[in-house]
XYZ file of C-alpha atoms in Angstrom:
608
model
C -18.996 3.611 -5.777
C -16.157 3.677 -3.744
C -12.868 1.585 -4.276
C -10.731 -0.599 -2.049
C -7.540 -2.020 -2.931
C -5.017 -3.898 -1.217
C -1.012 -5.726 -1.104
C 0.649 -8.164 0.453
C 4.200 -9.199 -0.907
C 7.458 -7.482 -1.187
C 6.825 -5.012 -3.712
C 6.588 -1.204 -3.348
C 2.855 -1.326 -2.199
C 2.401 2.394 -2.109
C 2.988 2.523 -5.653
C 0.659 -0.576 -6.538
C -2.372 0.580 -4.241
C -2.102 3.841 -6.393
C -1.858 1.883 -9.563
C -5.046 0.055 -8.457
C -7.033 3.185 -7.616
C -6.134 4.638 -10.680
C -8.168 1.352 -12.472
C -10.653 1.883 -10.080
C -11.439 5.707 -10.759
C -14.408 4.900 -13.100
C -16.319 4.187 -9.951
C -16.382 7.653 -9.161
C -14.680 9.372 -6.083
C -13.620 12.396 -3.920
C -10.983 11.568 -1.605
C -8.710 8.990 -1.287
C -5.679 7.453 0.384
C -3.665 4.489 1.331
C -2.125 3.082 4.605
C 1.277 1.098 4.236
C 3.066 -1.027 7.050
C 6.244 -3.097 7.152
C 6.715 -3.444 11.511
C 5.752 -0.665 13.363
C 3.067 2.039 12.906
C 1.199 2.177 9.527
C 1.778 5.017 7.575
C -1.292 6.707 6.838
C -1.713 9.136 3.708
C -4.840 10.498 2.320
C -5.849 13.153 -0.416
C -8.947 15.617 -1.143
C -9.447 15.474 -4.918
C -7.553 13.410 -7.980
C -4.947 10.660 -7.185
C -2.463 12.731 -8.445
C -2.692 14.957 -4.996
C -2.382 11.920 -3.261
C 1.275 10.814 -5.135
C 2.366 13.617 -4.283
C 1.709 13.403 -0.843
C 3.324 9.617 -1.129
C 6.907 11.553 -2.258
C 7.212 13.008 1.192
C 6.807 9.681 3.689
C 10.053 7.964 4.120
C 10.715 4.570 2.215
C 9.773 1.464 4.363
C 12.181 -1.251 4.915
C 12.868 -3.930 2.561
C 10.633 -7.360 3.570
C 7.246 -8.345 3.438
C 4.521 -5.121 3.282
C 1.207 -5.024 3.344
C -1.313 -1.787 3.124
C -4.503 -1.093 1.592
C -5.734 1.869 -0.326
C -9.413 3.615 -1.197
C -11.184 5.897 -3.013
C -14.325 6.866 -1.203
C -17.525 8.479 -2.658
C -18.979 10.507 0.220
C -22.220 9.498 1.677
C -21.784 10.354 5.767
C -19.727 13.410 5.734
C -18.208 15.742 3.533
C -15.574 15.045 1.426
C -12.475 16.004 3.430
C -9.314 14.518 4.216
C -10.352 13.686 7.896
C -12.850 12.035 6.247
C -10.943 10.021 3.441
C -10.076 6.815 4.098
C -7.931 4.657 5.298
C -9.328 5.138 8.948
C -7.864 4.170 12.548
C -9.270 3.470 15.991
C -7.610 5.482 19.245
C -4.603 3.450 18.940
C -3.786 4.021 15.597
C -2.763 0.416 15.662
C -6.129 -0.970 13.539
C -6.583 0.891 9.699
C -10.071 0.267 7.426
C -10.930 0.835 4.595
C -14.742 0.565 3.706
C -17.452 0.433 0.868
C -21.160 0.593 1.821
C -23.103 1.690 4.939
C -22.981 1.112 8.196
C -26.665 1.556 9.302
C -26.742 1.186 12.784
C -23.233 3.327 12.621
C -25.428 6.008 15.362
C -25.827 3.263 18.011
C -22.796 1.789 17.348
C -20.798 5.127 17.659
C -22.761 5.810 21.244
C -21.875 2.882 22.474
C -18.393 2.743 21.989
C -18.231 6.811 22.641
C -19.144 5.555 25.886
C -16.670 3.069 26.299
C -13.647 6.016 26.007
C -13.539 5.561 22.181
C -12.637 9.206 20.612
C -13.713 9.847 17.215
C -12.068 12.221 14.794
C -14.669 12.058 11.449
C -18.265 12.310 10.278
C -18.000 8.824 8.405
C -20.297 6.006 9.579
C -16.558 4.334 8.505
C -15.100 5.368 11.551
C -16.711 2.821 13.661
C -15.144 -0.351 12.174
C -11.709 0.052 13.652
C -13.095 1.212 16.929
C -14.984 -1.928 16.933
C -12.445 -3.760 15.977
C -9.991 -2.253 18.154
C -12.806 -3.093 21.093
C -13.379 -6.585 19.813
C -9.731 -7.303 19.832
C -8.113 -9.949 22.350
C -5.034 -11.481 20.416
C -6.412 -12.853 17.524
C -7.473 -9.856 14.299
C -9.542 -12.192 12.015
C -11.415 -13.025 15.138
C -12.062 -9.199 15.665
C -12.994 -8.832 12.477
C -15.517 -11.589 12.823
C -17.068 -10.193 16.300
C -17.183 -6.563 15.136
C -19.018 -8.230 12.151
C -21.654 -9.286 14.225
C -22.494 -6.094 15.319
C -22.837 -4.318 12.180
C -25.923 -3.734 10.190
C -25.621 -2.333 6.452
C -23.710 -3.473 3.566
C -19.899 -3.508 3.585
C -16.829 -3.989 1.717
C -13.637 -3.750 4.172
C -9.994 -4.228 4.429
C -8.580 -3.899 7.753
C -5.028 -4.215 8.517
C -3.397 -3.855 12.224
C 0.308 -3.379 13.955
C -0.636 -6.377 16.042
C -0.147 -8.655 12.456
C 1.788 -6.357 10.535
C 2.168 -8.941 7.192
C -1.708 -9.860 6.356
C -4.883 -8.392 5.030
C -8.097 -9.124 6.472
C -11.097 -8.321 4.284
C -15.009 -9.531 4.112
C -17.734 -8.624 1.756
C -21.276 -8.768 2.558
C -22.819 -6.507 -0.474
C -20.311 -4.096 -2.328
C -17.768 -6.526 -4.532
C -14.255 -7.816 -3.891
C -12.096 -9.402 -5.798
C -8.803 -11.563 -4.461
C -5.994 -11.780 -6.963
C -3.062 -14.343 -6.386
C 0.226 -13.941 -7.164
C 3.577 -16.267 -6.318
C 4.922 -14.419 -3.624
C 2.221 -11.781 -3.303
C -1.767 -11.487 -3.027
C -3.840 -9.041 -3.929
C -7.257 -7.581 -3.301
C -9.644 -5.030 -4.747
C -13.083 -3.836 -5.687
C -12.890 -4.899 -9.293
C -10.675 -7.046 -11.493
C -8.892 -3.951 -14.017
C -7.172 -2.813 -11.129
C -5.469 -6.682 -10.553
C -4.908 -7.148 -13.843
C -1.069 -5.633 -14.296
C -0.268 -8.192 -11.620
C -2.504 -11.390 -12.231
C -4.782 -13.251 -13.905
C -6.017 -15.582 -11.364
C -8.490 -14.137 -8.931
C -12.033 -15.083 -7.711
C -15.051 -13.110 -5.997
C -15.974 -12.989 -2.581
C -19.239 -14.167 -1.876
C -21.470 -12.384 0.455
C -20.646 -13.211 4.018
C -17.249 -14.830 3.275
C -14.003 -13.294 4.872
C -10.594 -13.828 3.438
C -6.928 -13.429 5.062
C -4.382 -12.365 2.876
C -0.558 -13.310 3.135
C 2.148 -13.541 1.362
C 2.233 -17.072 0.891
C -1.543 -17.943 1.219
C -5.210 -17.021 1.379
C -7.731 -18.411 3.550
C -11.397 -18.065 3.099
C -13.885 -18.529 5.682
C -17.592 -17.652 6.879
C -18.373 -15.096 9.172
C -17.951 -17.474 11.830
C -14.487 -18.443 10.741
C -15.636 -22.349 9.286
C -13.553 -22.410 6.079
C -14.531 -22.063 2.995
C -12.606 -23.625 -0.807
C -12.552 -21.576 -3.560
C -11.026 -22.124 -6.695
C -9.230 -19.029 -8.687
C -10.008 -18.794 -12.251
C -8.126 -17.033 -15.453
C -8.963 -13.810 -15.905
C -8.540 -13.009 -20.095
C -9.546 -9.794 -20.483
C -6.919 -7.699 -21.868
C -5.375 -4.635 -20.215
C -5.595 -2.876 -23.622
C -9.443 -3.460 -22.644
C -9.158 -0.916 -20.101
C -7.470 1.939 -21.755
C -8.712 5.073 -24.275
C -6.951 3.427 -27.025
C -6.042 6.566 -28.769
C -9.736 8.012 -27.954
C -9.091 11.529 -26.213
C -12.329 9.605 -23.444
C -13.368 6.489 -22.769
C -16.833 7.610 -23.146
C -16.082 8.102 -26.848
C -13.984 4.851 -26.994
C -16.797 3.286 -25.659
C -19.597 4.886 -28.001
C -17.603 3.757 -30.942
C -16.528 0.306 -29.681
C -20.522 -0.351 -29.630
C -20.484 -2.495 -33.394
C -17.669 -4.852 -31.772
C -19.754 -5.088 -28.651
C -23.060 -5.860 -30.078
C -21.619 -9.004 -32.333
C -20.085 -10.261 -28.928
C -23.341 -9.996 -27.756
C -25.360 -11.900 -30.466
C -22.375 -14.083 -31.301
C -23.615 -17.599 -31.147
C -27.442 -16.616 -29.948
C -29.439 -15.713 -33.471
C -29.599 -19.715 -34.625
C -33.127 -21.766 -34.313
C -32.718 -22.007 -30.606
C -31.923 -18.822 -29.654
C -31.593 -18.775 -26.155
C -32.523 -22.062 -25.673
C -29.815 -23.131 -23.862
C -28.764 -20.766 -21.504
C -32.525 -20.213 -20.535
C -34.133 -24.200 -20.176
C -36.199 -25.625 -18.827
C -38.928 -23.976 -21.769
C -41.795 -24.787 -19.146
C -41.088 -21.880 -17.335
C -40.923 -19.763 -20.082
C -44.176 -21.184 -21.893
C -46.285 -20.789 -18.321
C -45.108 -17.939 -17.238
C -47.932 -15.018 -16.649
C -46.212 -12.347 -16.226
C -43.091 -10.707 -16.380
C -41.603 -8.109 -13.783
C -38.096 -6.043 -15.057
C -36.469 -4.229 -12.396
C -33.376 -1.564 -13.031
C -31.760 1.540 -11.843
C -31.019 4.427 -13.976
C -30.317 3.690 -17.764
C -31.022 -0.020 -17.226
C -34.346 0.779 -15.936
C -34.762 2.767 -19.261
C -33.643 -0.410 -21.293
C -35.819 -2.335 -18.959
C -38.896 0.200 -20.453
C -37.848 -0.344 -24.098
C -37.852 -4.553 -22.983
C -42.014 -4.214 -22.233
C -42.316 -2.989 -25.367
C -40.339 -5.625 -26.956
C -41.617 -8.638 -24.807
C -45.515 -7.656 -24.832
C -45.722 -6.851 -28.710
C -43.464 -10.064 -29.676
C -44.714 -12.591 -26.999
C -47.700 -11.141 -25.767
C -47.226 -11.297 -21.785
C -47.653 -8.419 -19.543
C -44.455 -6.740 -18.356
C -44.342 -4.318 -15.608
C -41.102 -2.114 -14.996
C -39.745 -1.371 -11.770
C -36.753 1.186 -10.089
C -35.008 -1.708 -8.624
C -34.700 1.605 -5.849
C -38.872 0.912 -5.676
C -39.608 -2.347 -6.333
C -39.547 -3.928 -2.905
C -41.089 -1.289 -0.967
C -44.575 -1.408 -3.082
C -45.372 -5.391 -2.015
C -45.748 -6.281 -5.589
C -47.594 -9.565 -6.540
C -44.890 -12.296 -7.326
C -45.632 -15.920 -7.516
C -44.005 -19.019 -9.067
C -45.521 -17.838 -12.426
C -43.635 -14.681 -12.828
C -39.968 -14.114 -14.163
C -38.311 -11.359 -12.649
C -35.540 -9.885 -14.973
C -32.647 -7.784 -13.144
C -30.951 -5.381 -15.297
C -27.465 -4.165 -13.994
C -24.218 -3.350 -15.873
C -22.051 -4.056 -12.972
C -24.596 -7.249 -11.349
C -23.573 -5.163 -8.380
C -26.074 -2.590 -8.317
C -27.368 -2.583 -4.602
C -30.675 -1.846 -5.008
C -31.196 -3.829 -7.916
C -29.909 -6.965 -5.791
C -32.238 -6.614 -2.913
C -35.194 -5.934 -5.553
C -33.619 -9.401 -6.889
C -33.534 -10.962 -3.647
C -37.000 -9.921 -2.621
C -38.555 -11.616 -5.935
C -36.794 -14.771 -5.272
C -37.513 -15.159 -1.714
C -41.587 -14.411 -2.895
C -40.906 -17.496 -5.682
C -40.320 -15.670 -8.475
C -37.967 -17.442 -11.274
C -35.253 -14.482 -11.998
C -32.844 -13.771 -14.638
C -29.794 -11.110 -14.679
C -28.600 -9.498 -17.856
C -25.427 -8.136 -17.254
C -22.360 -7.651 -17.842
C -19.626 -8.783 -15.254
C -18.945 -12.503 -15.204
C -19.488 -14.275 -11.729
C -21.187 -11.067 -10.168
C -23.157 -10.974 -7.278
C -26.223 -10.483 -9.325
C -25.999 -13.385 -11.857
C -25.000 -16.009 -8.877
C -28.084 -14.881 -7.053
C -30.312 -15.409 -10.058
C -31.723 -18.897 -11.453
C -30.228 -17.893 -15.202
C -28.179 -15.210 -16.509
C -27.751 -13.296 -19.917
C -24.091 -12.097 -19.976
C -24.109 -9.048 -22.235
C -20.188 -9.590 -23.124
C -19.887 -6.069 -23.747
C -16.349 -5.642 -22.273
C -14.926 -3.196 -19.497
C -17.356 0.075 -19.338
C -14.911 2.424 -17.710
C -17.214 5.722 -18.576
C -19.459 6.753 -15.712
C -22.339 6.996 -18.397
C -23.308 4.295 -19.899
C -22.958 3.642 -23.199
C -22.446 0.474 -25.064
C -23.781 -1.387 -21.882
C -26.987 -0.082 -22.265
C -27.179 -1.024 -26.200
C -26.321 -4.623 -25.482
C -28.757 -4.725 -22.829
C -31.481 -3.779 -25.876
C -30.255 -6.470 -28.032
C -30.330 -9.255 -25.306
C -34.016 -8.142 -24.395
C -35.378 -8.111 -27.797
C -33.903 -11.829 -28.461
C -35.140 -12.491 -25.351
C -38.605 -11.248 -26.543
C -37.751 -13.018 -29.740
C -37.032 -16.098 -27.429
C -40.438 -15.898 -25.743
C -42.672 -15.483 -28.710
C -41.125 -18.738 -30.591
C -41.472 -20.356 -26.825
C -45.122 -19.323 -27.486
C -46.122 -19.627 -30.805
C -46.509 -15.889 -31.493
C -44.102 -16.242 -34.450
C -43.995 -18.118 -37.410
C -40.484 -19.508 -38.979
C -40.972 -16.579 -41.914
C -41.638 -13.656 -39.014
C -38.552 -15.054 -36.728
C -36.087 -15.199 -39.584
C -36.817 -12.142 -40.829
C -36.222 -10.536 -37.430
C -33.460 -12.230 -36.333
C -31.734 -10.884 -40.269
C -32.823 -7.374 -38.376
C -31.104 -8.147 -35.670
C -27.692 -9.774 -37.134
C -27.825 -6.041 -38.984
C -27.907 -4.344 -36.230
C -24.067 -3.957 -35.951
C -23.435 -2.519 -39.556
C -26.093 -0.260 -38.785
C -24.741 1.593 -35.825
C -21.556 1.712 -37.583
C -23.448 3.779 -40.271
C -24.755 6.587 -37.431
C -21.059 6.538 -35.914
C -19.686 7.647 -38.861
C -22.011 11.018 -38.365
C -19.587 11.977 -36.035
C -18.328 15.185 -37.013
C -21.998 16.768 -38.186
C -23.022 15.631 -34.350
C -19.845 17.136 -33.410
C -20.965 20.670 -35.036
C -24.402 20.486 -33.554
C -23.863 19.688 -30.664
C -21.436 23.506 -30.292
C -25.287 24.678 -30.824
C -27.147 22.623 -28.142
C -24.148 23.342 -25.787
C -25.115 26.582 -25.328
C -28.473 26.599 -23.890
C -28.851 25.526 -20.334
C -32.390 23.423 -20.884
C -33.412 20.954 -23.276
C -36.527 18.711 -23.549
C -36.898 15.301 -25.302
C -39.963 13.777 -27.079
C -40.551 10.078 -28.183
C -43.646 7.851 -28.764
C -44.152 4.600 -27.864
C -41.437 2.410 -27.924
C -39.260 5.682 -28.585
C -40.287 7.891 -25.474
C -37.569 5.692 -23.213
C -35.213 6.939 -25.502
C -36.343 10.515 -24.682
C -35.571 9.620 -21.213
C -32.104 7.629 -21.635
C -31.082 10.617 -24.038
C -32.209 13.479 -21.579
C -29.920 11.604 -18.682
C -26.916 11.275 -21.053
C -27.117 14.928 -21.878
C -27.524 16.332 -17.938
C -25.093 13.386 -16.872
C -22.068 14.417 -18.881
C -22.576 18.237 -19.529
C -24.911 19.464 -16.500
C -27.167 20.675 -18.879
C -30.901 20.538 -17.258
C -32.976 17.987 -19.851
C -36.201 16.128 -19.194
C -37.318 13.479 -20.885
C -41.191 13.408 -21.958
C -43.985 11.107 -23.754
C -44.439 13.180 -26.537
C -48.403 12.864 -25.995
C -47.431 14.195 -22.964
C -46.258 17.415 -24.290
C -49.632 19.334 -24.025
C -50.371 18.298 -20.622
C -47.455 20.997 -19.159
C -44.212 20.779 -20.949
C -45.601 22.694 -23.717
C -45.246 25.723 -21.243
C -41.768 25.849 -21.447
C -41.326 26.056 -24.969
C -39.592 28.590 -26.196
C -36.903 30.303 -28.251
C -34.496 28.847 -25.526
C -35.683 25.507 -25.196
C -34.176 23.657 -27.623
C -36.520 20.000 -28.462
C -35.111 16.633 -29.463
C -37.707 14.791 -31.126
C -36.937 10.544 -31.445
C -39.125 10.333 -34.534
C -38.181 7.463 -36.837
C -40.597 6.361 -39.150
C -43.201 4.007 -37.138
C -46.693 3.404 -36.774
C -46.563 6.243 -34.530
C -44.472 8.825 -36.820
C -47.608 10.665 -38.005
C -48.398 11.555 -34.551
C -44.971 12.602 -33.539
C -44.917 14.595 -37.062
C -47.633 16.669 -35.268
C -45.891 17.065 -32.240
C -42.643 18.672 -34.121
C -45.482 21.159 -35.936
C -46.312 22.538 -32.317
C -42.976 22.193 -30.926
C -42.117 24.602 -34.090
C -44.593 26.939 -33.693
C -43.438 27.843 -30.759
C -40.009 29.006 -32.032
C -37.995 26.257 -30.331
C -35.071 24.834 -32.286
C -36.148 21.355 -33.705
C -33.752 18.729 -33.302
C -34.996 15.382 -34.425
C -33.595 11.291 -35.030
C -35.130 10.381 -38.045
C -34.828 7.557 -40.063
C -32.707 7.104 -43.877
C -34.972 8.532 -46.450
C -37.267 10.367 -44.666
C -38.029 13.633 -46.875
C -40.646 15.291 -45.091
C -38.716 15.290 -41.516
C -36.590 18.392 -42.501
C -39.999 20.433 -43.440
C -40.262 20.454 -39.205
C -37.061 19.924 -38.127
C -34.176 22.197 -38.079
C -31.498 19.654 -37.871
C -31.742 15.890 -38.476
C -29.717 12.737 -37.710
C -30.568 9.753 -39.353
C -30.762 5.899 -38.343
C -31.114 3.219 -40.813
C -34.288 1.720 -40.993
C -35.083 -1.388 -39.377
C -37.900 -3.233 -37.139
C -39.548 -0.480 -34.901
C -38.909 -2.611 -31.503
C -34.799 -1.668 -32.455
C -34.995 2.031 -33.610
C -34.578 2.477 -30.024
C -31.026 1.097 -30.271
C -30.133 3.202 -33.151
C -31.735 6.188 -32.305
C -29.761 6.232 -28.542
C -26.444 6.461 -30.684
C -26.670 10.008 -31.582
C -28.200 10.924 -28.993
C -24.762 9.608 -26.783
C -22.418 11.253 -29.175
C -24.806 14.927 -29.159
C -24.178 14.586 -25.015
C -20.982 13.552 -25.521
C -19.844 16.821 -27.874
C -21.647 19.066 -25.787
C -20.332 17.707 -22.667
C -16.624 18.591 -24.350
C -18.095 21.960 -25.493
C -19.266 22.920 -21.960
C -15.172 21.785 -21.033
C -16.882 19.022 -18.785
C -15.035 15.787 -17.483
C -16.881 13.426 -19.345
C -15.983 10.135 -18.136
C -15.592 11.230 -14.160
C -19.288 13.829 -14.267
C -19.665 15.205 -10.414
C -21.551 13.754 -8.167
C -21.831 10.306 -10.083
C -20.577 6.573 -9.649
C -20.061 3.614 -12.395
C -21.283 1.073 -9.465
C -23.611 2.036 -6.698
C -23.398 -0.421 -4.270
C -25.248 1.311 -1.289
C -29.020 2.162 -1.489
């Protein structure tokens, strides 16, 4: 969501806060702007639109003097008010002498904005923002971090902020309790910011914020403390993720760099988990695992479709019942949890808000819980009792990509994990899978290099303004996951349906104009799906279909084909999503779409 960033140190901060909100762009944004101060006022400067409105904007302020500078800078994703530039952030109270920037939601914002509206306070935005640095500014009596700490107290919601104030013009002041920060240190210099790419031109040694820890940037220091201002020690460790990492790489979008990096990204994720113990280590003790009676796998968005393909996995390896959750859902429905069930978070970022209080909810009902993800030390996999790290690297694309396939492979060697646990497999079955698995890599390698035929389809598929998917079992997910890539990325309308489903309504719509993607590889269910394509077809629709190597009588149905390799039917689903990323992806280009920035969309959502 949105993105904070700030400086302490002698450097030109304007041009460093703009650097970092440039590496924080994949989070998705509107507006933006930064606030700079070296003595005196803080200079203020904030942009509708790209970054590139807000440089310019930067030219026209005069230089500040030489010495120690500090400023922060955001990109904000509207929520509570319209994108605007009153409404960007950095904001200030009356005085102009205390500047915010926030992440999150302020949900008592209403009462908190009548109260001090009361009090003379004037307000200038629509932003539930707005009422940190009046409360601050209210809360204030000499000393900012203890400000920061009583206007704290008063605030309900989650929250990311960085507050900085003429009355200690050389520090930061920022506190986390939800959305993610990140403190970077330097020798001479500190830095701060919603994620670690945008630190990483600067530093390598940073650590997280925990929830309801504050920090105080200088210069020359950085003091952590609790809410309450008891301090707190934290050690910084070495960032090595390269800064090559976060950049296209010679791809014309990271969506595409990301699509293709997916071979490299699945071995990182089975590197060193496909021997006889599996995940043995990073999972004991095995009693909870061999008593557990049920599973519950909560997710938002593409996870939650992973988390869909991961029942299938787990109950027809393991045999235990799995239900699937919208982490969005899960809490509000009172489900049954009890010492006996694993709870399994799904969450690219581990920051995903409403996957965290689904999280939180399990534990707090007794629940043993597990995070697959993909950031290291996020909020997700310290609040859970293990974690599955999917190593896929930086995903800078809004959509997801690659972090959704790894998220396939660590759930089916999870399922693999839990049926040796169990005794569901014997040593012939495993090893035979986990040769499937160790394929796996080679494989999607094979459907990447079907670029260019995708590439010429998908000037076809671009051209219709609906589109309806169909899988089967283990496969109708995929319908799903492929129908959101396709309206994410080119704001084409697609739905994803149960093919069985078809007759029950959908089958109304087909026409001429409604093109169908079929996921039919060849399963125990392909017969059934074949039939499915024979009504689809005589209804004049255009046919598109995933089909698997070999597969003759597909193309006596289907207009157009693209093939998988064949494999164990609980992983067609990871093939099969491959072309259906790179058909979004070419349409998305077709339809002269911004691929890796769609409207309206975030990487992170850290607010319910």
């Amino acid at each position: 969501m949105c993105g904070i960033v700030g400086y302490v140190g002698r450097r030109d901060a304007s041009t460093i806060l703009v650097d970092g909100l440039r590496r924080l762009e994949y989070r998705g944004y509107d507006s933006c702007g930064i606030a700079v101060m070296n003595g005196g006022s803080p200079q203020v400067v904030r942009s509708v639109g790209r970054i590139s409105g807000l440089e310019e904007k930067i030219q026209t302020i005069p230089a500040l003097p030489s010495g120690d500078v500090c400023g922060i800078g955001h990109t904000r994703w509207a929520t509570h008010g319209r994108p605007s530039e009153d409404n960007a952030h950095p904001h200030r109270d009356c005085t102009g002498d205390f500047v915010v920037a926030h992440n999150g939601i302020v949900e008592n914002y209403i009462e908190l904005r009548r109260q001090l509206t009361l009090e003379g306070h004037l307000f200038s935005t629509t932003t539930d923002t707005e009422v940190f640095p009046h409360l601050i500014e209210s809360c204030f009596k000499g000393n900012l971090e203890e400000a920061v700490q009583e206007a704290l107290s008063r605030v309900e919601g989650v929250f990311a902020i960085a507050v900085i104030s003429t009355h200690d013009n050389q520090k930061v002041v920022a506190a986390r309790n939800g959305p993610p920060l990140v403190v970077g240190l330097g020798e001479g210099e500190n830095f701060l910011a919603s994620d670690a790419p945008a630190l990483l031109p600067y530093t390598r040694e940073m650590f997280f914020l925990n929830d309801g820890e504050m920090v105080v940037l200088r210069s020359d220091s950085v003091r952590v403390s609790d809410f309450k201002g008891r301090p707190i020690h934290r050690e910084a460790e070495h960032i090595t993720w390269s800064i090559d990492v976060a950049e296209r790489q010679g791809y014309p979008h990271f969506m595409l760099k990301e699509i293709f990096e997916q071979p490299l990204a699945l071995r990182t994720t089975l590197q060193g988990r496909m021997g006889p113990t599996l995940l043995e280590e990073e999972l004991a003790p095995l009693e909870v695992f061999q008593q557990a009676e049920r599973i519950c796998i909560i997710g938002c968005g593409t996870s939650f479709h992973a988390g869909l393909i991961g029942k299938f996995m787990i109950e027809g390896l393991a045999r235990v019942p799995v239900d699937v959750d919208y982490g969005s859902e899960f809490r509000y429905r009172d489900p049954i949890i009890g010492p006996k069930t694993i709870v399994i978070a799904i969450t690219q970022s581990g920051e995903t808000a409403d996957t965290l209080g689904a999280l939180r909810d399990a534990r707090e009902k007794g629940a043993f819980s597990i995070a697959i993800c993909n950031v290291v030390g996020s909020m997700a996999a310290r609040q859970s009792d293990r974690v599955l790290y999917t190593h896929a690297g930086p995903e800078i694309g809004v959509a997801s990509t690659k972090a959704f396939t790894t998220q396939l492979a660590i759930l089916y060697t999870f399922a693999l994990f839990m049926a040796r646990t169990r005794g569901r497999l014997t040593n012939e079955e495993f090893n035979e899978k986990v040769r499937l698995l160790s394929d796996l890599p080679n494989q999607v390698q094979q459907i990447l290099d079907q670029n260019n035929e995708i590439a010429r389809l998908a000037e076809l598929v671009s051209t219709y303004s609906h589109a309806l998917f169909l899988g089967r079992g283990v496969n109708y997910p995929i319908a799903l996951e492929g129908a959101l890539k396709l309206k994410e990325v080119s704001y084409i309308h697609a739905e994803g349906y149960p093919a069985g489903e078809m007759k029950h309504g959908p089958i109304a719509l087909i026409d001429s104009n409604m093109p169908v993607v079929i996921v039919a590889p060849q399963d125990p269910l392909y017969r059934k799906t074949f039939s499915n394509m024979e009504e689809v077809r005589a209804r004049d629709s255009v046919v598109i279909a995933v089909a698997s190597e070999g597969d003759q009588d597909i193309s006596t149905v289907a207009e157009y084909v693209m093939r998988i390799p064949r494999t164990d039917p609980y992983l067609n689903p990871l093939l099969a999503i491959v072309p259906l990323q790179m058909l979004a992806y070419h349409s998305a280009i077709q339809r002269g779409c911004d691929v890796d920035k769609p409207r309206n969309l975030a990487k992170s959502v850290t607010v319910e």
